[in-house]
CSV table of C-alpha atoms and ligand atoms in Angstrom, one decimal:
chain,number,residue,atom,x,y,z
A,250,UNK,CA,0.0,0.0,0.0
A,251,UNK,CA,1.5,3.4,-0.9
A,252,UNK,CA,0.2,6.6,0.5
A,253,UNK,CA,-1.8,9.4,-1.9
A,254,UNK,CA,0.3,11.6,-3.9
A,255,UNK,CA,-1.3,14.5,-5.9
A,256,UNK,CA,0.4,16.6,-8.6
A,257,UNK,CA,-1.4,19.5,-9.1
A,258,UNK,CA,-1.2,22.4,-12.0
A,259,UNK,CA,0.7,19.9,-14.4
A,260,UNK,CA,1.0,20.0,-18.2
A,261,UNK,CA,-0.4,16.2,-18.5
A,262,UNK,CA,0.3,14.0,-21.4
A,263,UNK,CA,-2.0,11.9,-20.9
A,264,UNK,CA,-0.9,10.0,-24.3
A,265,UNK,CA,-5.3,10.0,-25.3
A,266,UNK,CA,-7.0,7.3,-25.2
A,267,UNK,CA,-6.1,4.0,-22.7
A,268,UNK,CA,-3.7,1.3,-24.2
A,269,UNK,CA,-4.3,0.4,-27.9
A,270,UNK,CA,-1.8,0.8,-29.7
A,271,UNK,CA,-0.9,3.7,-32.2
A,272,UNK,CA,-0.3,4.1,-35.9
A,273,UNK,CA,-0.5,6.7,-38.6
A,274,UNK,CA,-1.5,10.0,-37.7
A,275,UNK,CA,-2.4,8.7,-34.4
A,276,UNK,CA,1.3,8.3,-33.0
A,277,UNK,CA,1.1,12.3,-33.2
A,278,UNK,CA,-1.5,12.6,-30.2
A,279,UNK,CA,0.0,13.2,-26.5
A,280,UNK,CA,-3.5,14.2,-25.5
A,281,UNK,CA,-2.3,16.9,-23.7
A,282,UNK,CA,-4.3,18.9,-20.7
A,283,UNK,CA,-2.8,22.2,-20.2
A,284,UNK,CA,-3.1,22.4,-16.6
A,285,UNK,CA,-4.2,19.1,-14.2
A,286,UNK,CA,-4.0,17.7,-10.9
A,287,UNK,CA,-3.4,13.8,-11.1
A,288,UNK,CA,-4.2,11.7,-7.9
A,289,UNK,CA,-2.9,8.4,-7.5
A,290,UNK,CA,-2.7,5.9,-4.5
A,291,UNK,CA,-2.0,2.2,-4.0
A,292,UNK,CA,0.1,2.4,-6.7
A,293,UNK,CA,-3.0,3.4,-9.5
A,294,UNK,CA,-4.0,6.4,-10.8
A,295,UNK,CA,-7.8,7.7,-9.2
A,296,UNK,CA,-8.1,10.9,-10.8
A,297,UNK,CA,-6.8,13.1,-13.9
A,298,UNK,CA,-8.8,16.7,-13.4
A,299,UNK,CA,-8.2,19.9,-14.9
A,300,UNK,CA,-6.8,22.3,-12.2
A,301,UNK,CA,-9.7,24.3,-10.4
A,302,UNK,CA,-12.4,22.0,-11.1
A,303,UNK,CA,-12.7,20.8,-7.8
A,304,UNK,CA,-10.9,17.8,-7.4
A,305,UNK,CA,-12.2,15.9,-4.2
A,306,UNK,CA,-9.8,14.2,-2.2
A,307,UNK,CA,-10.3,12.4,0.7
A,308,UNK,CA,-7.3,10.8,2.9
A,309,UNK,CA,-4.4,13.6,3.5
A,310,UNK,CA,-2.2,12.7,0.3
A,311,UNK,CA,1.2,13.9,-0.5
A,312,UNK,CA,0.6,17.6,-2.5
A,313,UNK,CA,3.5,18.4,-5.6
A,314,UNK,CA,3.2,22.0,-7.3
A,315,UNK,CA,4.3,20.9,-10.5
A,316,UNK,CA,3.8,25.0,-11.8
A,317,UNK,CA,2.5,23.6,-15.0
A,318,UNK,CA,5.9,21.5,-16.0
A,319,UNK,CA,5.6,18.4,-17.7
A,320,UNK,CA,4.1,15.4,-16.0
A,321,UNK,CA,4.1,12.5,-18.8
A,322,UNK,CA,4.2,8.7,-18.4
A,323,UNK,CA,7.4,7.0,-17.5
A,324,UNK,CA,9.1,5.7,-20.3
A,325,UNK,CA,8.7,1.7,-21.2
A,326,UNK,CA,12.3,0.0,-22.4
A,327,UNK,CA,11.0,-2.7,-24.5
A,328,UNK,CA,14.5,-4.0,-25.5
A,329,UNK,CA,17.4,-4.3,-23.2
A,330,UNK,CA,20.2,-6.7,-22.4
A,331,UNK,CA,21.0,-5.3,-19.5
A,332,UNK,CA,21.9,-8.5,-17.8
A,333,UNK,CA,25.6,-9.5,-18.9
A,334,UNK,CA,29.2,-10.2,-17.3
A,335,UNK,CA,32.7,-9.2,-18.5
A,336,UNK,CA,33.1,-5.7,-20.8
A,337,UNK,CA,33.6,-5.3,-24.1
A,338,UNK,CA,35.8,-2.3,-24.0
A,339,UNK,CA,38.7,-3.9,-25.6
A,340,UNK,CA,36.5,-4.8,-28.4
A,341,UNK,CA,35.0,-1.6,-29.2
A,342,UNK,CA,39.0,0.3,-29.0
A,343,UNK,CA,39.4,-2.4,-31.9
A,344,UNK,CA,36.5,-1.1,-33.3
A,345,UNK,CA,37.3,2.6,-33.5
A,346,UNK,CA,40.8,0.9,-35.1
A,347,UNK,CA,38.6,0.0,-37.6
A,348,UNK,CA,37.1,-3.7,-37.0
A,349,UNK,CA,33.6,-4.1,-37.8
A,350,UNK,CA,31.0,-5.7,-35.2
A,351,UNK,CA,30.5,-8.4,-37.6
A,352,UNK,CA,34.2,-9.5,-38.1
A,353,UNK,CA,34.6,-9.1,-34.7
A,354,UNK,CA,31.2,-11.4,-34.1
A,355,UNK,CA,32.6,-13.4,-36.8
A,356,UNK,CA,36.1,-14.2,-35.4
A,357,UNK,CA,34.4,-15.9,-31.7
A,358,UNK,CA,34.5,-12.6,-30.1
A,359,UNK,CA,31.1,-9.7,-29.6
A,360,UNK,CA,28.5,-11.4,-28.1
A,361,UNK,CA,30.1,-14.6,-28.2
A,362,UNK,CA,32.6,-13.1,-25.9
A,363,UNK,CA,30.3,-11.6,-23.3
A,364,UNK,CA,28.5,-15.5,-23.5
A,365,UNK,CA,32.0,-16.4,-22.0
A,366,UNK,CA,32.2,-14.4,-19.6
A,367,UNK,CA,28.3,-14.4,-18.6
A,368,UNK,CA,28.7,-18.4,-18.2
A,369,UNK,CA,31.7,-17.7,-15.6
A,370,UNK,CA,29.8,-15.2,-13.5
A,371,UNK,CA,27.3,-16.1,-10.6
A,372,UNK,CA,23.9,-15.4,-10.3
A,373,UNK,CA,24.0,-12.9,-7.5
A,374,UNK,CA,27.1,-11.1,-9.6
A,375,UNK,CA,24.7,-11.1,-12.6
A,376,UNK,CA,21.8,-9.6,-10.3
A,377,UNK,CA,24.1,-7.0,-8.7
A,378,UNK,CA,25.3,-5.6,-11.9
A,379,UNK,CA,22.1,-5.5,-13.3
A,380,UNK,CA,20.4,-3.4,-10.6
A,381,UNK,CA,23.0,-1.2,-11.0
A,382,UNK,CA,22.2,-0.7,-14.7
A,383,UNK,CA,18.5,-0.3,-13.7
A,384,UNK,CA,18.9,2.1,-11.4
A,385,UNK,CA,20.7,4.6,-14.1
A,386,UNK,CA,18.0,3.7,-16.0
A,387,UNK,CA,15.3,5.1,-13.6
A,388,UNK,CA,17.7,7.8,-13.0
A,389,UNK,CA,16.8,8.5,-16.9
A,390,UNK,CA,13.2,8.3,-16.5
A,391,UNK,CA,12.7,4.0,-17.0
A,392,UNK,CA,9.8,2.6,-15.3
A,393,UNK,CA,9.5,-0.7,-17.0
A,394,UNK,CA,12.1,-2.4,-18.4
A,395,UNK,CA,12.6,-5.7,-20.5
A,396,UNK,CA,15.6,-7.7,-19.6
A,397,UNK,CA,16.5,-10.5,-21.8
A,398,UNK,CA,18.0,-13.3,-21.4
A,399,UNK,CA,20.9,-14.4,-24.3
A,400,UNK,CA,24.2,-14.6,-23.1
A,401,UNK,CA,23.8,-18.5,-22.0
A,402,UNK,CA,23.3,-20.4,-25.4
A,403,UNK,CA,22.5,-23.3,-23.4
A,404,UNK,CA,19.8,-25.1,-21.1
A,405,UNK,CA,22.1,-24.2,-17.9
A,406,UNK,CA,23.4,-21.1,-18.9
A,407,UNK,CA,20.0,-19.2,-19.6
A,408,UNK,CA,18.6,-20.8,-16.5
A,409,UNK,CA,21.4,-18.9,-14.2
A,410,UNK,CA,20.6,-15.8,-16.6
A,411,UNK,CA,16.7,-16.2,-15.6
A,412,UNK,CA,18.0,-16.3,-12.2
A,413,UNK,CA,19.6,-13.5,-12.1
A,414,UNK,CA,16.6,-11.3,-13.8
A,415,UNK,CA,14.3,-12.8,-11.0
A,416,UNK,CA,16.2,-12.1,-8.2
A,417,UNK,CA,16.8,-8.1,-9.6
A,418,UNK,CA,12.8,-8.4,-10.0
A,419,UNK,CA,13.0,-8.6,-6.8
A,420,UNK,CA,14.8,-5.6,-5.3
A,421,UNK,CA,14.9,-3.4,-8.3
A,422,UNK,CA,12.3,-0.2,-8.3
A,423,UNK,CA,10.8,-0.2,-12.1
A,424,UNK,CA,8.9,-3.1,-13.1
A,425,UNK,CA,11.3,-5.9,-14.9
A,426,UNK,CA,9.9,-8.0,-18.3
A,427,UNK,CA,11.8,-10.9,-18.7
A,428,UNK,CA,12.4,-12.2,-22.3
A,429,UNK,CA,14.0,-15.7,-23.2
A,430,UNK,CA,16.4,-14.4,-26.0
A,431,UNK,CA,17.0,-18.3,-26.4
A,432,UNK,CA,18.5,-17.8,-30.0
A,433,UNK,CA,20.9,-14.9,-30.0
A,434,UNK,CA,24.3,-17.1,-31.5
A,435,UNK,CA,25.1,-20.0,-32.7
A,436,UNK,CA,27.2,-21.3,-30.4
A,437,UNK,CA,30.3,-22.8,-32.4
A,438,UNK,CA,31.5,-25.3,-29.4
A,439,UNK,CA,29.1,-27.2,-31.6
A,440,UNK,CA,30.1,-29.3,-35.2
A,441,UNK,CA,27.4,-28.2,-36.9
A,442,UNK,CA,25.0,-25.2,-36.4
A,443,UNK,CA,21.9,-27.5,-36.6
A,444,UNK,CA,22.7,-29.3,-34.1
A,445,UNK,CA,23.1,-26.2,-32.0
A,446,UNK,CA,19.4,-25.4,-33.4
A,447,UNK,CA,18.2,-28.5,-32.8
A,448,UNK,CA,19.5,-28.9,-28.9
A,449,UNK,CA,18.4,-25.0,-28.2
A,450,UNK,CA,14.7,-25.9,-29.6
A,451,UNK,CA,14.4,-29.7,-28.1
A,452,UNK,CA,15.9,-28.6,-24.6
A,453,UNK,CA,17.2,-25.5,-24.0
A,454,UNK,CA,13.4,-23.9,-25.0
A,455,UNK,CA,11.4,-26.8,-23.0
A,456,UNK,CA,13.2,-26.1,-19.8
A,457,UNK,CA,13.7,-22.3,-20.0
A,458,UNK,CA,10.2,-22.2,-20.5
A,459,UNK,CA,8.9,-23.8,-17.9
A,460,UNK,CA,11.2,-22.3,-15.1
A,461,UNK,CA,10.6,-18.9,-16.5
A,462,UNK,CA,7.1,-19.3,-15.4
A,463,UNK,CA,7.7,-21.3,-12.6
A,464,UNK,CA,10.6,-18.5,-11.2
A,465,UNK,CA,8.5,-15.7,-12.3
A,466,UNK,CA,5.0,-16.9,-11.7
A,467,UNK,CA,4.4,-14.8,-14.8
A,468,UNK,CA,2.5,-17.1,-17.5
A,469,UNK,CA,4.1,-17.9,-21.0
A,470,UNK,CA,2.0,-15.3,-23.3
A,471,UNK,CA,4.1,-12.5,-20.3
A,472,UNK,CA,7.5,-13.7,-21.8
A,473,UNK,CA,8.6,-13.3,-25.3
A,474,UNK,CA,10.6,-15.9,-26.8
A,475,UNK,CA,13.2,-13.7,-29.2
A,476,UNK,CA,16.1,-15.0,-31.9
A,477,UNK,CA,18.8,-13.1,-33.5
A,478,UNK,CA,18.2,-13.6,-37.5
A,479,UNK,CA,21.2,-12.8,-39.6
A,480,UNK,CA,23.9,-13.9,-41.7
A,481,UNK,CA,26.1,-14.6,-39.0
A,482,UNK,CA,23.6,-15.7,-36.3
A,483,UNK,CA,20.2,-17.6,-37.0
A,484,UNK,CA,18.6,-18.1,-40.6
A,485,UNK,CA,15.1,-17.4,-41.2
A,486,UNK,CA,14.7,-21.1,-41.4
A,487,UNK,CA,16.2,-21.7,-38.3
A,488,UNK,CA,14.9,-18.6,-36.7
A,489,UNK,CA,11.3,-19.4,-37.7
A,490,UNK,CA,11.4,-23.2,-36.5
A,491,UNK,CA,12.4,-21.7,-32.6
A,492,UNK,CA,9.7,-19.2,-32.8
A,493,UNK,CA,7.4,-21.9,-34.2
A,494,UNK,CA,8.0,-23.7,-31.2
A,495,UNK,CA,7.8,-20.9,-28.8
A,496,UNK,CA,4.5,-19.9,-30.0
A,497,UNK,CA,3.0,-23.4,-29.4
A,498,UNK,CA,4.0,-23.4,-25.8
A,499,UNK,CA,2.3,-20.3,-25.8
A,500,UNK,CA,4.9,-17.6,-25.9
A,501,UNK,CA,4.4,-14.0,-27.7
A,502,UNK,CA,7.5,-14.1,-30.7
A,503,UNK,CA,10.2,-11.2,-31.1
A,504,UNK,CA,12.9,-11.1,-33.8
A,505,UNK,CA,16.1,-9.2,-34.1
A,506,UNK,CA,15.2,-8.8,-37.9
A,507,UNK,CA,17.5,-6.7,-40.5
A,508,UNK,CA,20.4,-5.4,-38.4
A,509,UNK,CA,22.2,-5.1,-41.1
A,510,UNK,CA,20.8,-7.5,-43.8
A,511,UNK,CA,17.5,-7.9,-44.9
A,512,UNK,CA,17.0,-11.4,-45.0
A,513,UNK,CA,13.1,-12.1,-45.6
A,514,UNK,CA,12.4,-12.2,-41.7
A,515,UNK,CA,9.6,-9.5,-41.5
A,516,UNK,CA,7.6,-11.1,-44.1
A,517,UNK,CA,7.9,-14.7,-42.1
A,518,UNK,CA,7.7,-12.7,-38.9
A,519,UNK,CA,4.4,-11.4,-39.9
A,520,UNK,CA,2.7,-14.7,-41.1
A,521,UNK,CA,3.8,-16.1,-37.7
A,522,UNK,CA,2.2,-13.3,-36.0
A,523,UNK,CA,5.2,-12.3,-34.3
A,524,UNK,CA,4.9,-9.6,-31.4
A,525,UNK,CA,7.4,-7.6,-32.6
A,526,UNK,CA,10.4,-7.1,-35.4
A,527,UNK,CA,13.6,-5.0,-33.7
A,528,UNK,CA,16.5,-3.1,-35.1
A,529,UNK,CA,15.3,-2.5,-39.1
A,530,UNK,CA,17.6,-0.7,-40.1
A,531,UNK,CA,18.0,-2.3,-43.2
A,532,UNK,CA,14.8,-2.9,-43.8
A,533,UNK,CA,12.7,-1.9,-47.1
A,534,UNK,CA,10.0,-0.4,-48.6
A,535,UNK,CA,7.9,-3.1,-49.1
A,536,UNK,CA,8.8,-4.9,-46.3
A,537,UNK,CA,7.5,-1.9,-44.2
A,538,UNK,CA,4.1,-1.9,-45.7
A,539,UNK,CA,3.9,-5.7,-45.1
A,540,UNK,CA,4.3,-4.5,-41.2
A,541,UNK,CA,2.4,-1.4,-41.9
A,542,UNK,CA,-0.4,-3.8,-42.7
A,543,UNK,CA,0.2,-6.3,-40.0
A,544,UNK,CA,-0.5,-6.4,-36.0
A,545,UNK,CA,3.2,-6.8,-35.4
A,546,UNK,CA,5.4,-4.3,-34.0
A,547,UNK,CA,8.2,-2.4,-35.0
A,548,UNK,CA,10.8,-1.6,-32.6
A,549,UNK,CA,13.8,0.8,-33.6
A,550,UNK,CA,17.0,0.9,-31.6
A,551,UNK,CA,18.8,4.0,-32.4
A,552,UNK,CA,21.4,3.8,-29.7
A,553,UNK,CA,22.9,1.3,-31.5
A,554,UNK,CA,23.9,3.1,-35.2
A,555,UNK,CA,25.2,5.9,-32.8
A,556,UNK,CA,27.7,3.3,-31.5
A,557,UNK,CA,28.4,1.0,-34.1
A,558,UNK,CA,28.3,2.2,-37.7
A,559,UNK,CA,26.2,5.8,-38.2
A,560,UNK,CA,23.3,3.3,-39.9
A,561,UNK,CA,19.9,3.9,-38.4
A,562,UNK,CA,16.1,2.9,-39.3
A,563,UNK,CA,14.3,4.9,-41.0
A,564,UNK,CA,11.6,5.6,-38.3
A,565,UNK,CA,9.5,8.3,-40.9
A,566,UNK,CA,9.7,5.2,-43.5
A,567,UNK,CA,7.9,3.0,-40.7
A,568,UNK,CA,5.6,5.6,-39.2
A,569,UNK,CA,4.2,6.5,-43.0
A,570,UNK,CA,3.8,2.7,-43.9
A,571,UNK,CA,1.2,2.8,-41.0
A,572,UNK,CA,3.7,0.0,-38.2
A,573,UNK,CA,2.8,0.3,-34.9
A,574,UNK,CA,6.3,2.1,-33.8
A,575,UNK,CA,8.0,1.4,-30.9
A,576,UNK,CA,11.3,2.7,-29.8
A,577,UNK,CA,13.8,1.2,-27.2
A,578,UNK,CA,17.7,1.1,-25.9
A,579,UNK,CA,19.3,-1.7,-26.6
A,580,UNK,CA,21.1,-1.7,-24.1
A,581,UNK,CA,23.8,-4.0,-24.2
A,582,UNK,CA,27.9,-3.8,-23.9
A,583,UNK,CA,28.4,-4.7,-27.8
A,584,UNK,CA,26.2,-2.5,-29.9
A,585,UNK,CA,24.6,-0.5,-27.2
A,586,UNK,CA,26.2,0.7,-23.7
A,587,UNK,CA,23.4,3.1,-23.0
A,588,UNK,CA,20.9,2.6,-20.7
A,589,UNK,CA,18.9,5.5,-21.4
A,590,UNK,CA,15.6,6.2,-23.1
A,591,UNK,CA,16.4,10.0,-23.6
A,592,UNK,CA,19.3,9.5,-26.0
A,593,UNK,CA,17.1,6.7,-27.8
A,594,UNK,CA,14.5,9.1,-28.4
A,595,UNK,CA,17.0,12.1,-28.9
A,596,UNK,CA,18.8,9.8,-31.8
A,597,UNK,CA,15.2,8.5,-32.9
A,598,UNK,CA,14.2,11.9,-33.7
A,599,UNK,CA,17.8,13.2,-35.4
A,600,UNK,CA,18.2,10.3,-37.6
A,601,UNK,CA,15.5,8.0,-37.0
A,602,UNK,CA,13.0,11.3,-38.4
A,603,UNK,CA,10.3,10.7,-36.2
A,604,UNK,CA,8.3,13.9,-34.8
A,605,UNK,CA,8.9,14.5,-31.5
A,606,UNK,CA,6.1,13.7,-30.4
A,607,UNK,CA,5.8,9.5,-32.4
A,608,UNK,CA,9.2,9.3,-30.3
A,609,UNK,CA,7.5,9.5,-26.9
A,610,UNK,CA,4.5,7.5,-28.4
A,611,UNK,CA,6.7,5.0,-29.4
A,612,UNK,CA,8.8,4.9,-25.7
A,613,UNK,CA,5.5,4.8,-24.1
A,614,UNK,CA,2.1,3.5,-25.1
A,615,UNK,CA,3.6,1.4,-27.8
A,616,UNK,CA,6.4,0.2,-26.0
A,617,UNK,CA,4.2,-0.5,-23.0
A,618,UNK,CA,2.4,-2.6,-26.4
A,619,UNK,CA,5.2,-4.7,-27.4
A,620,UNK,CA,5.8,-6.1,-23.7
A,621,UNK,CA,1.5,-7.0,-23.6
A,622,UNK,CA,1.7,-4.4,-20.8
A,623,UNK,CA,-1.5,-2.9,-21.1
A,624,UNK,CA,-1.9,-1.1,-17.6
A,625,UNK,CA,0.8,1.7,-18.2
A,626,UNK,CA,2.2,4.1,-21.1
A,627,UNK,CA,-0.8,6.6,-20.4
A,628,UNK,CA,-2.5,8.6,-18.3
A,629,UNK,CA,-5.3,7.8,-17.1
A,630,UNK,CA,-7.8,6.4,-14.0
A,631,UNK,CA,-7.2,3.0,-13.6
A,632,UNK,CA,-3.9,2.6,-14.8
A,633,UNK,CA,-0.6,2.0,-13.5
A,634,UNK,CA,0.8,4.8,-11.6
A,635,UNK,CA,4.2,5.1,-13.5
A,636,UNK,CA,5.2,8.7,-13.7
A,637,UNK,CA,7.6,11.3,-14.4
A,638,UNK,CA,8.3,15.0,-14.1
A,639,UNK,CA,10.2,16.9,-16.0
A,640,UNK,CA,12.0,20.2,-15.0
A,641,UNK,CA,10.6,21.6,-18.2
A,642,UNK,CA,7.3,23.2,-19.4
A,643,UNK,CA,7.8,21.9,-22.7
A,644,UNK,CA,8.0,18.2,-23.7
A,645,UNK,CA,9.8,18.6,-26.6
A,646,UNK,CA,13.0,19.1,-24.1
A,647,UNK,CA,12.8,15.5,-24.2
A,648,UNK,CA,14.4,15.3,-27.6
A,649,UNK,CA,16.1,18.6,-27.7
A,650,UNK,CA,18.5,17.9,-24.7
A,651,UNK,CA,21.2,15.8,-24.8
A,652,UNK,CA,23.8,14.8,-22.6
A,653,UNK,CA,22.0,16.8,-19.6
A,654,UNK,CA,18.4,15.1,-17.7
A,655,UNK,CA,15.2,16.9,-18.2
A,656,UNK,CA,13.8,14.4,-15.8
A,657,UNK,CA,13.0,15.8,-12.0
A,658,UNK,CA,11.0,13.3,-10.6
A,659,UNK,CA,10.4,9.5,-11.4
A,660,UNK,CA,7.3,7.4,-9.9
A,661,UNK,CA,6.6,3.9,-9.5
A,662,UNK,CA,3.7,1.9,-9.0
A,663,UNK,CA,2.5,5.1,-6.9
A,664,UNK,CA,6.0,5.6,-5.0
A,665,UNK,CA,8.2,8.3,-5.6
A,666,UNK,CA,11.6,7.0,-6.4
A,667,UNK,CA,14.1,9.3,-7.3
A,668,UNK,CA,14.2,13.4,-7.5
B,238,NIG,O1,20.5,-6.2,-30.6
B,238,NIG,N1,22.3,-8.1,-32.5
B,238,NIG,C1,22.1,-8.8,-31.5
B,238,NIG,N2,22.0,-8.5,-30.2
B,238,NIG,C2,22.4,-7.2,-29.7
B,238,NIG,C3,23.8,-7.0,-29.5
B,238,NIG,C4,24.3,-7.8,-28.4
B,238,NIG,C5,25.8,-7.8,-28.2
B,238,NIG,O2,26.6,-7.3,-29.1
B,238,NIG,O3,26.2,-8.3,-27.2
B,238,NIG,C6,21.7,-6.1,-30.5
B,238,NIG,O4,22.3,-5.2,-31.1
């Protein structure tokens, strides 16, 4: 139980109208109120009123003079991996030398390196680490955050990864969505790749799944099963045979798709009626308008051509073709060390082209979307009370800052957490 809070004489995005998703024209509407007071206790919000028209309040709450800053929803990260061991520093001096991240990938090290040293790390190390990263996130205005799993590439190894994400479930303060990223390499300890397929989808899925739930007491359709497709990583063939099977024990589907190849994955994404499609940044025309005409998401990851190679999705492309947008992190020590939401939506808006306002769409309701979350990413009675407040008036300080934190005050389930 958490005591009442009321922010009075707030500029409220409330982000319109409850959960559903947005596309088109649509992703444009913050529905904002000019000036509102916005009860919440027990972790939900009661009331969203204009200021002055007599808001009745009954138990003492907690009063906030927001003076008509910005009070918007806290921002969903629907793709991290933030859970990892080692550091890839080394790696990424050899790739300002000039190394790619796929010969680097392709010579046993990138994320085959971090599965090394995730495998030699503990649990509770795992955990620690982890919170740490969560907490800068929160610090940046996260209050849900998807962890995935990915850095095991085995039955054992994803278990002590699922441990890990449970126990910082536990402790951390923004709301954790675990994700079994059971394909994310091919691990090469094995002859062939197939039989690497074949062991991840006859064991390594069975058994992840079933602890998932049975750690998390979250059911199957909560947790996404997700695969890396690319020339380096899974085929579509192989890709689509784990997701296949994920979906029949009754898993929503994600796919890494077009990192840096398109390789046919959104159009067998889409007739598996996968939840979501992530990275795109080579992604085309045509395969946009198959999403734009599809129920599965899009989710853009801008942090990541900042870090590695200057290439970015073409958000306006998506946006125009009608795809429900999202936009996340990535966080992660190979293509992505950044665990913040305000330089994805700063870099979504410079070079992904989205209006300012389809970036916070896409790092709110829409993200809120791709995790089947659909208490949270808006503003409104009845839903989660997930909150932040900016120092600014204007939310388009969101996007224009950089470097710097427009964010004053975060809120969680109804509990302030940081200011
Ligand atoms: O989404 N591309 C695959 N997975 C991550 C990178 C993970 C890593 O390099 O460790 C990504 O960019």
């Amino acid at each position: 139980v958490s005591p009442a809070i009321v922010i009075r004489n707030a500029r409220v995005l409330t982000m319109g109208s409850g959960p559903a998703p947005r596309r088109g024209q649509a992703m444009r509407q913050l529905g904002v109120i000019d000036r509102a007071d916005v009860l919440m206790s027990d972790g939900v919000i009661r009331a969203v009123t204009p200021t002055g028209s007599g808001l009745r309040i009954e138990a003492e709450p907690q009063e906030i003079d927001a003076a008509g800053r910005v009070l918007m929803p806290g921002f969903v990260d629907c793709h991290s991996h933030l859970c990892w061991g080692g550091s890839r520093v080394d790696e990424w001096e050899r790739q300002l030398a000039g190394e790619t991240y796929q010969q680097i990938l392709a010579g046993g090290g990138g994320i085959m390196s971090t599965v090394r040293a995730t495998r030699e790390s503990s649990a509770g190390a795992l955990a620690c680490d982890l919170l740490g990263r969560i907490d800068q996130a929160v610090g940046t205005g996260t209050t849900t955050v998807e962890v995935k799993t990915g850095y095991g590439l085995s039955a054992e190894g994803e278990l002590k990864m699922l441990e890990a994400i449970q126990k910082a479930r536990q402790y951390a303060v923004a709301d954790i969505a675990p994700t079994l990223l059971l394909g994310h390499a091919i691990d090469p300890a094995f002859a062939r790749a197939s039989d690497f397929v074949d062991e991840t989808i006859a064991r390594t899925l069975p058994s992840a799944s079933a602890e998932a739930t049975r750690l998390t007491g979250l059911s199957a359709e909560m947790i996404a099963i997700d695969v890396f497709c690319e020339r380096s990583a899974w085929s579509v063939e192989q890709a689509t045979r784990l997701l296949a099977a994920g979906g029949d024990l009754g898993h929503p589907t994600r796919v890494h798709a077009d990192q840096f190849t398109s390789m046919g994955m959104i159009g067998r994404a889409v007739s598996l009626n996968a939840r979501s499609v992530d990275h795109l940044e080579a992604t085309t025309a045509d395969d946009a308008r198959l999403l734009g005409a599809s129920e599965t998401f899009g989710v853009i990851l801008p942090c990541c051509g900042f870090h590695v190679d200057g290439r970015y999705a073409n958000g306006r492309m998506l946006v125009d073709a009608g795809v429900k947008l999202a936009l996340a992190t990535n966080a992660n020590p190979g293509s992505a060390p950044c665990p913040s939401m305000l330089m994805a939506i700063a870099l979504g808006v410079r070079f992904g082209k989205l209006t300012v306002s389809e970036a916070l769409v896409a790092a709110t309701v829409n993200a809120a979307g791709v995790l089947g979350l659909r208490d949270r990413g808006f503003i409104a009675p009845g839903a989660r009370a997930d909150l932040i407040l900016l120092r600014e008036h204007d939310e388009r300080a969101v996007a224009y800052e950089f470097g710097s934190n427009p964010v004053e005050m975060t809120i969680i389930n109804g509990k302030l957490v940081s200011n």
